[in-house]
Short mmCIF file of C-alpha atoms and ligand atoms in Angstrom, two decimals:
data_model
loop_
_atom_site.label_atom_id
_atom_site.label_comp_id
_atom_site.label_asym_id
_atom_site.label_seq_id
_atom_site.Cartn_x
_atom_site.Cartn_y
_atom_site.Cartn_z
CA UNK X 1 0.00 0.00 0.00
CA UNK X 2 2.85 2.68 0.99
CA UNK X 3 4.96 1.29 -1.93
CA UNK X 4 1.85 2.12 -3.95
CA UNK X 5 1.28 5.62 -2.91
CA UNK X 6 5.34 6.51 -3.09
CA UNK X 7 5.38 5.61 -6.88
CA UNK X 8 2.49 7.43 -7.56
CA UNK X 9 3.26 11.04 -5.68
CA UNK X 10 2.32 13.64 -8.15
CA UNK X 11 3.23 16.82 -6.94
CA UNK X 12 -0.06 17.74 -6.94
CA UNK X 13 -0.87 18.05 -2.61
CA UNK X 14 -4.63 20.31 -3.59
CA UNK X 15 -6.36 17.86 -5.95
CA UNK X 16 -8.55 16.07 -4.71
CA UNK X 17 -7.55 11.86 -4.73
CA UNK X 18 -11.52 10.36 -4.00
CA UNK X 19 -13.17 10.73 -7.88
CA UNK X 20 -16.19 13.14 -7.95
CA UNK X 21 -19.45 11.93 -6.83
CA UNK X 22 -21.25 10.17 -9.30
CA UNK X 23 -24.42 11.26 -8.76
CA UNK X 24 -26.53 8.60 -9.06
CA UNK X 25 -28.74 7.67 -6.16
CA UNK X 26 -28.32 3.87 -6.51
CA UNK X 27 -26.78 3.32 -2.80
CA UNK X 28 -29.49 4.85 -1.43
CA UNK X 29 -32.15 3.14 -3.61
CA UNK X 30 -30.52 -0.34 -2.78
CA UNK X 31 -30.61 0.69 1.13
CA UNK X 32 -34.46 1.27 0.76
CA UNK X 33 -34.70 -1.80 -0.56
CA UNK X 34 -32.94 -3.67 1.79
CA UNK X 35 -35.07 -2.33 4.67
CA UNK X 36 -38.34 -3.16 2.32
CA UNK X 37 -37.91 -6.06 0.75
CA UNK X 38 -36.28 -7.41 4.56
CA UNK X 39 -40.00 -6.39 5.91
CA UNK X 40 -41.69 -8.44 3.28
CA UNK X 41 -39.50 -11.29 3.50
CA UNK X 42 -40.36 -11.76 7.26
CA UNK X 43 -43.99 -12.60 5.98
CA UNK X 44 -43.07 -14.61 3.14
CA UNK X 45 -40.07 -16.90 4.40
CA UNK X 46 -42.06 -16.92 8.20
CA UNK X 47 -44.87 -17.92 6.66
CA UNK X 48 -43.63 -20.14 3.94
CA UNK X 49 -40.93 -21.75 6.83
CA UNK X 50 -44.48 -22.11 8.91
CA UNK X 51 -46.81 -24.21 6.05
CA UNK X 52 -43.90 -25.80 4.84
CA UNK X 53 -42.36 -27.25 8.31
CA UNK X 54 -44.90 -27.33 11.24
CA UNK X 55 -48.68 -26.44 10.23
CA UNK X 56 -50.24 -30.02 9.62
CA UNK X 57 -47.86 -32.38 9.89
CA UNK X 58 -45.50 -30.36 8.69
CA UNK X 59 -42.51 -31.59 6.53
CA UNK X 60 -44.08 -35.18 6.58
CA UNK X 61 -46.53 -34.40 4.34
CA UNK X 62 -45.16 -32.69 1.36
CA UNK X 63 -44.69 -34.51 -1.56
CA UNK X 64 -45.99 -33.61 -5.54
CA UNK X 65 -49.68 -33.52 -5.00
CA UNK X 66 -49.10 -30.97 -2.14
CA UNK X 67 -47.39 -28.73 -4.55
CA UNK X 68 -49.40 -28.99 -7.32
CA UNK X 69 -52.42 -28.24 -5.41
CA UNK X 70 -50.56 -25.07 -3.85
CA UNK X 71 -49.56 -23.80 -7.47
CA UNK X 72 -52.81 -24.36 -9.09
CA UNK X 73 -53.73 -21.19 -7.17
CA UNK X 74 -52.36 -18.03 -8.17
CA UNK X 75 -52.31 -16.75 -4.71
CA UNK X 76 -49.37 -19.63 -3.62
CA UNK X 77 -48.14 -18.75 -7.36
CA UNK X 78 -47.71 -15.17 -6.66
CA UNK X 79 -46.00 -15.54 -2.71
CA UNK X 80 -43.69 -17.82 -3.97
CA UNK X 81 -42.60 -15.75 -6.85
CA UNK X 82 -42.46 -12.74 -4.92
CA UNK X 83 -40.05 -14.33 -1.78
CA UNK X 84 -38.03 -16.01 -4.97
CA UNK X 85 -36.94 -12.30 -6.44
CA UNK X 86 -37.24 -10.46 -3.31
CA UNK X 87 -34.76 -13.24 -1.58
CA UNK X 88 -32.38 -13.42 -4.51
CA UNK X 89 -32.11 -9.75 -4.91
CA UNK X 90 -31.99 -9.06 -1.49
CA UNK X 91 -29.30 -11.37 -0.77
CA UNK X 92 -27.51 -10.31 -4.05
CA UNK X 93 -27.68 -6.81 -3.05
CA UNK X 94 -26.20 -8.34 0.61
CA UNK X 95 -23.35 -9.93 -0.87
CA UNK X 96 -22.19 -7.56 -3.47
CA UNK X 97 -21.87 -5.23 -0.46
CA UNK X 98 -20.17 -7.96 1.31
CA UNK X 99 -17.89 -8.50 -1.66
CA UNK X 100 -17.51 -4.67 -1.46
CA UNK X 101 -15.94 -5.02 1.95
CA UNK X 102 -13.72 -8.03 1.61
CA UNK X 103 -12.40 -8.05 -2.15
CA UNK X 104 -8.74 -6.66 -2.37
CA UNK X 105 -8.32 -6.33 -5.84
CA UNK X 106 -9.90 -5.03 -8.74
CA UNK X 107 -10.51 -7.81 -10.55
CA UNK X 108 -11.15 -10.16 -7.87
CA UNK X 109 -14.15 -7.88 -7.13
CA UNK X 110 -15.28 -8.06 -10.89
CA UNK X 111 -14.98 -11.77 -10.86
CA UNK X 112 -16.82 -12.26 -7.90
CA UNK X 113 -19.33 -9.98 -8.89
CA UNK X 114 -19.89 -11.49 -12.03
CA UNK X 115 -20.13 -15.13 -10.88
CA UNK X 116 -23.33 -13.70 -8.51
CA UNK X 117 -24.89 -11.70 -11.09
CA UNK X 118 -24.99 -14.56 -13.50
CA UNK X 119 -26.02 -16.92 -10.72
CA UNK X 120 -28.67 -14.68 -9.95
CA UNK X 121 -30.07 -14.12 -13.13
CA UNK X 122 -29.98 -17.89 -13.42
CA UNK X 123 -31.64 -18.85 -10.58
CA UNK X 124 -34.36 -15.77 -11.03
CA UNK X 125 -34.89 -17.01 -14.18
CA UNK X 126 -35.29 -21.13 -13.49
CA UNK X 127 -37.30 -20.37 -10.54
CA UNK X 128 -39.54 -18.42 -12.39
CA UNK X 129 -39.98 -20.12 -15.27
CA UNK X 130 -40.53 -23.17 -13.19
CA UNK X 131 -43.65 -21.26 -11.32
CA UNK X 132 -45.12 -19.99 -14.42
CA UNK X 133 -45.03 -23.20 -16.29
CA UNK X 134 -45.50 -25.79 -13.95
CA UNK X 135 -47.54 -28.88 -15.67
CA UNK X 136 -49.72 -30.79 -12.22
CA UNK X 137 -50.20 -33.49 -15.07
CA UNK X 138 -46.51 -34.72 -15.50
CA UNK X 139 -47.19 -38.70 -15.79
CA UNK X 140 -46.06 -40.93 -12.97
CA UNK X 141 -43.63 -42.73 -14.76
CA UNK D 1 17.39 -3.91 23.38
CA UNK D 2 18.33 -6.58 25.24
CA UNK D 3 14.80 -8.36 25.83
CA UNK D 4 12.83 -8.79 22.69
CA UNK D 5 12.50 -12.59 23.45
CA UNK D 6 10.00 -13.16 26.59
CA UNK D 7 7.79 -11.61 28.09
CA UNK D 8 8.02 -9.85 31.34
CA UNK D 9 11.95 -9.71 30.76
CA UNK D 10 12.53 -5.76 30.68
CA UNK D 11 13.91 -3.98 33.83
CA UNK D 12 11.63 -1.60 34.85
CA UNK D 13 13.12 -0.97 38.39
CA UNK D 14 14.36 2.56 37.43
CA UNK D 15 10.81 3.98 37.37
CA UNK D 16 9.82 5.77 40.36
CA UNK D 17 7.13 3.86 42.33
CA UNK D 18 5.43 6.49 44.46
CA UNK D 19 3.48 5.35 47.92
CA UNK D 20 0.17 3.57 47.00
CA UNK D 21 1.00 2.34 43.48
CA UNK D 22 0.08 -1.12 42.57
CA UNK D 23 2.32 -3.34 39.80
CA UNK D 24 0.44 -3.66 36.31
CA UNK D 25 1.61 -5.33 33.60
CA UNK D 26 0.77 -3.12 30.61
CA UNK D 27 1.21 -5.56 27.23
CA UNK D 28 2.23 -3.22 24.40
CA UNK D 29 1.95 -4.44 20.55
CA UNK D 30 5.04 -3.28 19.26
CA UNK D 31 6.34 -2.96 16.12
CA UNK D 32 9.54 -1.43 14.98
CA UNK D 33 9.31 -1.25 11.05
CA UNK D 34 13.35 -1.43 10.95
CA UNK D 35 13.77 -4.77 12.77
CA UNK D 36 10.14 -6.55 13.02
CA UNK D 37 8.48 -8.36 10.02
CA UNK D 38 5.21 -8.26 11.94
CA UNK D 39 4.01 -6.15 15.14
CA UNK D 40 4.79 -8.44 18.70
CA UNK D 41 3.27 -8.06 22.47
CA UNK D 42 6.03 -7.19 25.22
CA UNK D 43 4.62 -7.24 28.76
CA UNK D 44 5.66 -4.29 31.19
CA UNK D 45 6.30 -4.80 34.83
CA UNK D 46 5.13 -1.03 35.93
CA UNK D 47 3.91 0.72 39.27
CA UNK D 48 1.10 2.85 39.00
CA UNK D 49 -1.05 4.83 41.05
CA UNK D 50 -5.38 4.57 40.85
CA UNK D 51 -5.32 8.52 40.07
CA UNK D 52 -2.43 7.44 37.16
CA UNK D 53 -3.75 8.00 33.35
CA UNK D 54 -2.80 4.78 30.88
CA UNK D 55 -0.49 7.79 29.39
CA UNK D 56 1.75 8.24 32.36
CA UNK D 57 2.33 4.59 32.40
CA UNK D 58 3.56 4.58 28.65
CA UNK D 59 5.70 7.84 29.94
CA UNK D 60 7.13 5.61 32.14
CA UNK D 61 7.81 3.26 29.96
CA UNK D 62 9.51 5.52 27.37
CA UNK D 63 11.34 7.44 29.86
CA UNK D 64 12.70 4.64 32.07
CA UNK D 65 12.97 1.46 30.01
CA UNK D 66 13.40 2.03 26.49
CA UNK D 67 13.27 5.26 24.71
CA UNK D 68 12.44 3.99 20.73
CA UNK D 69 8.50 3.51 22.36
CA UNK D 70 6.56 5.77 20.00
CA UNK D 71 3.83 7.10 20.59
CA UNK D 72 1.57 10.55 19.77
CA UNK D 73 0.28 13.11 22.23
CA UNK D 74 0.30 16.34 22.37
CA UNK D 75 -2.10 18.04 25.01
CA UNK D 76 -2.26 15.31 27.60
CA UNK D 77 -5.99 16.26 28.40
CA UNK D 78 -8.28 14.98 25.69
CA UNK D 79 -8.18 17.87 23.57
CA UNK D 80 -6.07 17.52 20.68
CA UNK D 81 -7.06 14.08 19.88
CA UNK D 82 -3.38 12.65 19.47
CA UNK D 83 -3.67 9.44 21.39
CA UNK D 84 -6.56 7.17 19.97
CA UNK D 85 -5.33 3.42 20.60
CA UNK D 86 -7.43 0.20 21.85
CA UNK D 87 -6.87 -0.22 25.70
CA UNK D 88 -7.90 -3.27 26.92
CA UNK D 89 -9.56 -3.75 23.37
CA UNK D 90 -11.47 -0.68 23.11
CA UNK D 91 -10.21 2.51 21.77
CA UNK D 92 -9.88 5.39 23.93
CA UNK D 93 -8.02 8.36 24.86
CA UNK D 94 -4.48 7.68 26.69
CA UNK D 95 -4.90 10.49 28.05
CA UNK D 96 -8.78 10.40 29.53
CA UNK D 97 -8.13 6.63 30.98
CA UNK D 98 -7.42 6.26 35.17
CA UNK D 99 -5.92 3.14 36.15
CA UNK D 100 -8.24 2.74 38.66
CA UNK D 101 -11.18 2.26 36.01
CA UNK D 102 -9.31 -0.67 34.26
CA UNK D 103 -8.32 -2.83 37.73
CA UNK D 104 -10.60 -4.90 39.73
CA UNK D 105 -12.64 -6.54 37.11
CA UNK D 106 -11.21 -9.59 36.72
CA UNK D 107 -8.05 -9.88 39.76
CA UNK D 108 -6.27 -12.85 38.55
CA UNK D 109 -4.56 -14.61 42.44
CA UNK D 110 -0.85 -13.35 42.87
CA UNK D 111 -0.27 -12.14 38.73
CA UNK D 112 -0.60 -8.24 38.23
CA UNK D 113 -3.51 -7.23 36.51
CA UNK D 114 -3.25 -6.99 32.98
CA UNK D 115 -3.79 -3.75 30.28
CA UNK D 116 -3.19 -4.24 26.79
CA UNK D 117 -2.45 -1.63 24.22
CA UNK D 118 -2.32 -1.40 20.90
CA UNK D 119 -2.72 0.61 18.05
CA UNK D 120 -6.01 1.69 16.65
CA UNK D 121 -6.64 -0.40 13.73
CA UNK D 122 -8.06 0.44 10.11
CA UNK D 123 -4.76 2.73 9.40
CA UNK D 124 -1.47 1.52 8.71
CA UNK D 125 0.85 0.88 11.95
CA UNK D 126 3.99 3.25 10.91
CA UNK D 127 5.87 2.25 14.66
CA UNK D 128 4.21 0.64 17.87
CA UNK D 129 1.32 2.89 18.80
CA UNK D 130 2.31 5.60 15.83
CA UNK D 131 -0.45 5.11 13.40
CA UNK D 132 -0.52 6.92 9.37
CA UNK D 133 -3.31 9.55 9.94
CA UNK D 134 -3.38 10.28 6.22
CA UNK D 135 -6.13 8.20 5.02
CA UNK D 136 -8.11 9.33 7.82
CA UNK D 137 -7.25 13.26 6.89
CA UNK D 138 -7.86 12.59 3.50
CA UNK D 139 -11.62 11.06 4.02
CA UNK D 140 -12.14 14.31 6.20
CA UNK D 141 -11.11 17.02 3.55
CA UNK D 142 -13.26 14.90 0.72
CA UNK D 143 -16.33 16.09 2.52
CA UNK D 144 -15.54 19.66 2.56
CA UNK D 145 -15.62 20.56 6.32
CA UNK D 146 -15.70 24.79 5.99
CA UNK D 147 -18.34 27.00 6.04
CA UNK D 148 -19.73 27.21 2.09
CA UNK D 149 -21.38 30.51 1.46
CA UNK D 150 -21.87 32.25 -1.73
CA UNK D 151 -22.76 35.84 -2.61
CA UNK D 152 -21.39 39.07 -1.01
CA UNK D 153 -20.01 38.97 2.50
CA UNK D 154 -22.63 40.41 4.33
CA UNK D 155 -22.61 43.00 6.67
CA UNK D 156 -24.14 41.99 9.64
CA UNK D 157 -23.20 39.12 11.71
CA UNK D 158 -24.61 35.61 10.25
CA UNK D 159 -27.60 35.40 13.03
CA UNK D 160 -28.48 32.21 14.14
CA UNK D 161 -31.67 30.80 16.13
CA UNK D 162 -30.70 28.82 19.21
CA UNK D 163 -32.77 26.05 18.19
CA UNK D 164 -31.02 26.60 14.53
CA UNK D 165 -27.54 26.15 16.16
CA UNK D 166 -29.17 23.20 18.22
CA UNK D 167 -29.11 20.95 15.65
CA UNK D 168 -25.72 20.52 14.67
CA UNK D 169 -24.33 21.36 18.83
CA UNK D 170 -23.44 17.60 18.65
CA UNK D 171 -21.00 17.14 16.02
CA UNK D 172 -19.20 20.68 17.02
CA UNK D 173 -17.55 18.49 19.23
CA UNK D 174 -15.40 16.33 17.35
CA UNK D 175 -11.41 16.52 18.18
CA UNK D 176 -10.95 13.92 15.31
CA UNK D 177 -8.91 11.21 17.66
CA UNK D 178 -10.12 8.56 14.42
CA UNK D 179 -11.49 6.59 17.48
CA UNK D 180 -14.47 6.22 15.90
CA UNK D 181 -13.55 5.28 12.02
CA UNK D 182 -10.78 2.81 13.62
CA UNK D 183 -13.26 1.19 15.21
CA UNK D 184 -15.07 0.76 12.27
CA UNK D 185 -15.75 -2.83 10.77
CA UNK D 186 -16.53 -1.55 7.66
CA UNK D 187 -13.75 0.60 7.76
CA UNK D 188 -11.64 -2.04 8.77
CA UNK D 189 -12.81 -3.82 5.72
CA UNK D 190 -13.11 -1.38 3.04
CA UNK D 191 -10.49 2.02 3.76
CA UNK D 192 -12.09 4.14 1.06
CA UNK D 193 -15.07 4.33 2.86
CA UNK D 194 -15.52 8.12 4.56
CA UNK D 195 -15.74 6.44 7.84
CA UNK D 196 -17.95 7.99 10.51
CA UNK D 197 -15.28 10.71 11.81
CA UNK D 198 -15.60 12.39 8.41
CA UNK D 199 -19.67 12.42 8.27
CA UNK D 200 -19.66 13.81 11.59
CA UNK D 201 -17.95 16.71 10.19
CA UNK D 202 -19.81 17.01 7.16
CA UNK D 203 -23.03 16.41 9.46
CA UNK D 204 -21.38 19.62 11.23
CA UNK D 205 -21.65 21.76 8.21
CA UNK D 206 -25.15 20.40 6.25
CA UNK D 207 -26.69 20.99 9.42
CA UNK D 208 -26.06 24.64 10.02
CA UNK D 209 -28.56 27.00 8.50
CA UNK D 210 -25.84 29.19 8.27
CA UNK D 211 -23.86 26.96 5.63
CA UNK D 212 -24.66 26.88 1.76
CA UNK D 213 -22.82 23.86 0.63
CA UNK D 214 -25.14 20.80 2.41
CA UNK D 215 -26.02 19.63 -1.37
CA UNK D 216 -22.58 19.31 -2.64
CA UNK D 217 -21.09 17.51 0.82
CA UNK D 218 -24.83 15.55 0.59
CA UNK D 219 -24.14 14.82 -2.81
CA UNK D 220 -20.38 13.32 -1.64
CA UNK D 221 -22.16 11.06 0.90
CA UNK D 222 -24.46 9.62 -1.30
CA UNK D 223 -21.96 7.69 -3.36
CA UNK D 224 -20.61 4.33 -2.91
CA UNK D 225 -18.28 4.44 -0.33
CA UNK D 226 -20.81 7.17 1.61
CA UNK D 227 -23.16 7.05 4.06
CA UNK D 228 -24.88 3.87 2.63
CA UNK D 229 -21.83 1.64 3.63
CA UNK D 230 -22.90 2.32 7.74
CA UNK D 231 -24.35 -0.71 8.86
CA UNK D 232 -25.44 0.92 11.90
CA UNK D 233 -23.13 -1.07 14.30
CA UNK D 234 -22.87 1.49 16.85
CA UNK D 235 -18.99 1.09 17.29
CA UNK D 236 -18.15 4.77 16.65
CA UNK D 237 -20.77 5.62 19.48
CA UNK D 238 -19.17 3.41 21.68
CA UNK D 239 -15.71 4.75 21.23
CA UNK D 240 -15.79 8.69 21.17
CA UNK D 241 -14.62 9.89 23.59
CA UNK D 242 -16.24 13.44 23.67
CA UNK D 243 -20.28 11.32 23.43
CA UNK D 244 -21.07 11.98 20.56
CA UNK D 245 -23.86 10.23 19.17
CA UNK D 246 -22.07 9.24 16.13
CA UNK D 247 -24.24 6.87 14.48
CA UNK D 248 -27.51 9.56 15.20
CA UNK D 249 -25.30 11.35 12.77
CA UNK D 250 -25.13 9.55 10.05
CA UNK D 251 -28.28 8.56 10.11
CA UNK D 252 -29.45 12.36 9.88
CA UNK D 253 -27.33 12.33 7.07
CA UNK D 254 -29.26 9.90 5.57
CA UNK D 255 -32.18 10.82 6.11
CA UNK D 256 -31.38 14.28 4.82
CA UNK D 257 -30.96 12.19 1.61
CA UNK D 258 -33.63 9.80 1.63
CA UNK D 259 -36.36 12.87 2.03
CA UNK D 260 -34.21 15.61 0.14
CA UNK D 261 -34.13 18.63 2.83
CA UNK D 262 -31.93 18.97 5.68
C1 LIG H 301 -36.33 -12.36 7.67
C2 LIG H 301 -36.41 -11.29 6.97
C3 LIG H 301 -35.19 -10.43 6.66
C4 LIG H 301 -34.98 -9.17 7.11
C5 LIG H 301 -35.89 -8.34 8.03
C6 LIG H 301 -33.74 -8.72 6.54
C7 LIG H 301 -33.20 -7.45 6.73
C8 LIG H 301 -31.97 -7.03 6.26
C9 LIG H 301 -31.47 -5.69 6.32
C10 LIG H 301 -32.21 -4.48 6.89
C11 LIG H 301 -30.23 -5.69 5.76
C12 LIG H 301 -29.31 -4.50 5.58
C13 LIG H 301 -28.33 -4.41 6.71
C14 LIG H 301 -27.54 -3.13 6.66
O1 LIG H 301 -27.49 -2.47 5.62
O2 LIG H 301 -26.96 -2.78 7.68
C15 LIG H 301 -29.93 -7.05 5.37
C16 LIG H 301 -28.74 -7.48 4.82
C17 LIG H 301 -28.55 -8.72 4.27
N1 LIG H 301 -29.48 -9.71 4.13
FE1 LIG H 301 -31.33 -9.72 4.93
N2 LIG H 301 -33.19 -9.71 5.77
C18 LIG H 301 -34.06 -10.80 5.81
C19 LIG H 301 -33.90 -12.00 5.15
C20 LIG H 301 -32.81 -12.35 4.39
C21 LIG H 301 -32.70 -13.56 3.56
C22 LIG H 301 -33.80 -14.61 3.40
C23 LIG H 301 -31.46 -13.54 3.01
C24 LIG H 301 -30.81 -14.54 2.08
C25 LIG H 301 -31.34 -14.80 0.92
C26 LIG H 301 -30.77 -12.34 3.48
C27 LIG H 301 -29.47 -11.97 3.15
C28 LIG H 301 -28.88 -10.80 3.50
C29 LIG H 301 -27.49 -10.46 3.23
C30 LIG H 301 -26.46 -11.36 2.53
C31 LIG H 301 -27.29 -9.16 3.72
C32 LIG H 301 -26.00 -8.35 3.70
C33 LIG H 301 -25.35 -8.46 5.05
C34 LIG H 301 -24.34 -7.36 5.26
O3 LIG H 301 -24.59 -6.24 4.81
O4 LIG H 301 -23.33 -7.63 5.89
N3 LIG H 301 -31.62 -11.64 4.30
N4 LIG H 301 -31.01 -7.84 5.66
S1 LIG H 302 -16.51 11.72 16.34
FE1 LIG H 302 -15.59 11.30 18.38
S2 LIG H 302 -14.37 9.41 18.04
FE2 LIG H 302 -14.81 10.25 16.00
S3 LIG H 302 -13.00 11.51 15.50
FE3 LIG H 302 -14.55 12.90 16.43
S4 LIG H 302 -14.05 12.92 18.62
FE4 LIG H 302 -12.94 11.17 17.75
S1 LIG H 303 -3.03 13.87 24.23
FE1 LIG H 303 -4.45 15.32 23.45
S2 LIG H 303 -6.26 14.12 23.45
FE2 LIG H 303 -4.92 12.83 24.56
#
């Protein structure tokens, strides 16, 4: 780091070293929506975590009929598509801020940033297509 | 430099041990950039009185044992802000720390009780407690911590309501010790954030209805490595040592930019 900053002493001590403010008020868009889509998801993954795991039976008594008959309504179609994008971005958002923190390099921080924006898009895109075109009449081979 | 093996090994009979003092052991993480690869604890065998301050006991050590201790200070009486390091794992003033306050919590049978002190972390070590400020300065100017006023001087005194001056009384305060940035995990993590030291002083300025520059230092703390890295951990209020409600401050500031008036 002091190595760094020796080779690169301009003799310049006024300017300014931070770059200018970018102006762009996506920091404190994502920070809104990390304090909103947090308040959702205690409703969604509570509520999911309580069908799923203790009202009923609980775990014991999930299997592809349970699921089907959840999905054929668009209510159950519509929670679990909104706690699948508000958990993936929400946790995206957490660890690219994470990454922020712990990444030294440049590119280590683009490479790690990449691998979770393409995960994300994958997953956001499997899960949802998965949702939208589930088929309850799959025969049981 | 005799004893740079074990611990406890250093000769501290020459300091004076007035009536009343007690034996501490004060464990110093020293580093000597000319010798050490990596910074090292040495314990410290050292009288002390109740009424003594943690920075008469590194006197004592630097003027009686070994001389290369470095260290900064300047007024001795928490106002300058020189001598930010962790005692006992906490950073505070050297200065604004009694003895008395750090003994009888946990009296290990027979052994002296123990004070550790290091340097604050977050900013490079440049020798034992001797810390680069630079980074820290440099986060501070960025935010533009003057009064900002445009037009003609004017020709009256700039009047201000109490309750007007009220609002930014708080963060008037700050001595900049870097107490509160070094204690900072996000700091710690991430350097190029402000750190809270320097949005208290911006919080000084956007706050005062005197001040005409609260949209350009707003506009500084709304970027990336602004006010949206604080993850409202409350360190920096722990650590000042003048009270002030550091994290309150920041989140003015960002509330000041979440509803766009200040
Ligand atoms: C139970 C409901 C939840 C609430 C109320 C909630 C709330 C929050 C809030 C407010 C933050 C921002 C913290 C800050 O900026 O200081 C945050 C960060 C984060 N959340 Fe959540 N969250 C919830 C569920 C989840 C879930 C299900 C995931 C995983 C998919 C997740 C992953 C994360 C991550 C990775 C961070 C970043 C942590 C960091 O900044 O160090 N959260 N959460
Ligand atoms: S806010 Fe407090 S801890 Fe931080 S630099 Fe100022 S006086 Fe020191
Ligand atoms: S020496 Fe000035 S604040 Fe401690």
């Amino acid at each position: 780091m002091t190595a760094q900053s020796e080779t690169l002493a301009l003799d310049k001590p006024r300017s300014p070293r931070r770059p200018a403010a970018r102006r762009s008020n996506f920091e404190l868009y994502s920070w809104v929506f990390m304090r909103i889509s947090g308040l959702a998801l205690v409703v969604l993954v509570l509520g999911h975590l309580f069908i799923m795991n203790i009202l009923d039976g609980g775990v014991h008594r999930l299997n592809f009929a349970f699921v089907a008959g959840r999905w054929a309504s668009p209510f159950w179609q519509f929670w679990d598509l909104a706690m699948l994008w508000l958990a993936q971005l929400h946790g995206g958002n957490g660890l690219r801020t994470i990454i922020d923190d712990y990444a030294r390099r440049d590119s280590t921080r683009f490479w790690l940033k990449m691998l979770l924006y393409v995960s994300m898009v994958l997953i956001l895109f499997v899960g949802t297509l998965v949702i939208f075109t589930f088929d309850p009449d799959i025969p049981a081979s | 430099m005799t004893a740079t093996v074990s611990e406890g090994a250093h000769d501290t009979s020459q300091i004076p041990a007035p009536e009343g003092s007690v034996t501490i052991t004060v464990k110093l993480l020293r580093f000597n950039p000319e010798q050490d690869s990596e910074p090292h604890w040495e314990s410290y065998d050292v009288p002390a009185l109740p009424t003594d301050r943690v920075l008469n006991l590194l006197f004592n050590i630097k003027n009686y044992v070994d001389g290369t201790l470095a260290f900064r200070r300047s007024c001795a009486h928490g106002i300058c802000g020189s001598d930010a390091m962790q005692i006992n794992g906490i950073n505070r003033l050297a200065c604004k720390v009694l003895v008395k306050d750090l003994l009888g919590k946990k009296d290990t049978a027979g052994k002296p009780p123990v004070v550790t002190v290091a340097p604050i972390k977050g900013l490079p070590t440049m020798k034992d407690l001797y810390v680069d400020m630079e980074p820290f300065f440099e986060a501070y100017r960025a935010v533009k911590p003057y009064l900002i006023a445009y037009g003609n001087e004017p020709t009256r005194e700039r009047v201000q309501s109490q309750a007007d001056r009220e609002r930014f009384d708080d963060t008037t305060k700050c001595i900049l010790c870097a107490a509160c940035t070094s204690s900072c995990p996000v700091y710690w993590a991430d350097g190029s954030y402000f750190g809270p030291a320097a949005i208290v002083n911006a919080h000084r300025f956007i706050f005062d209805s005197r001040d005409e520059g609260s949209e350009e230092r707003l506009d500084i703390l709304n970027d990336a490595e602004g006010v949206w890295r604080c993850r409202t951990t409350f360190n920096c209020t722990d650590a000042c040592p003048r009270g002030i409600q550091v994290t309150k401050a920041i989140q003015e500031v960002k509330r000041a930019l979440l509803f766009k008036r200040v």
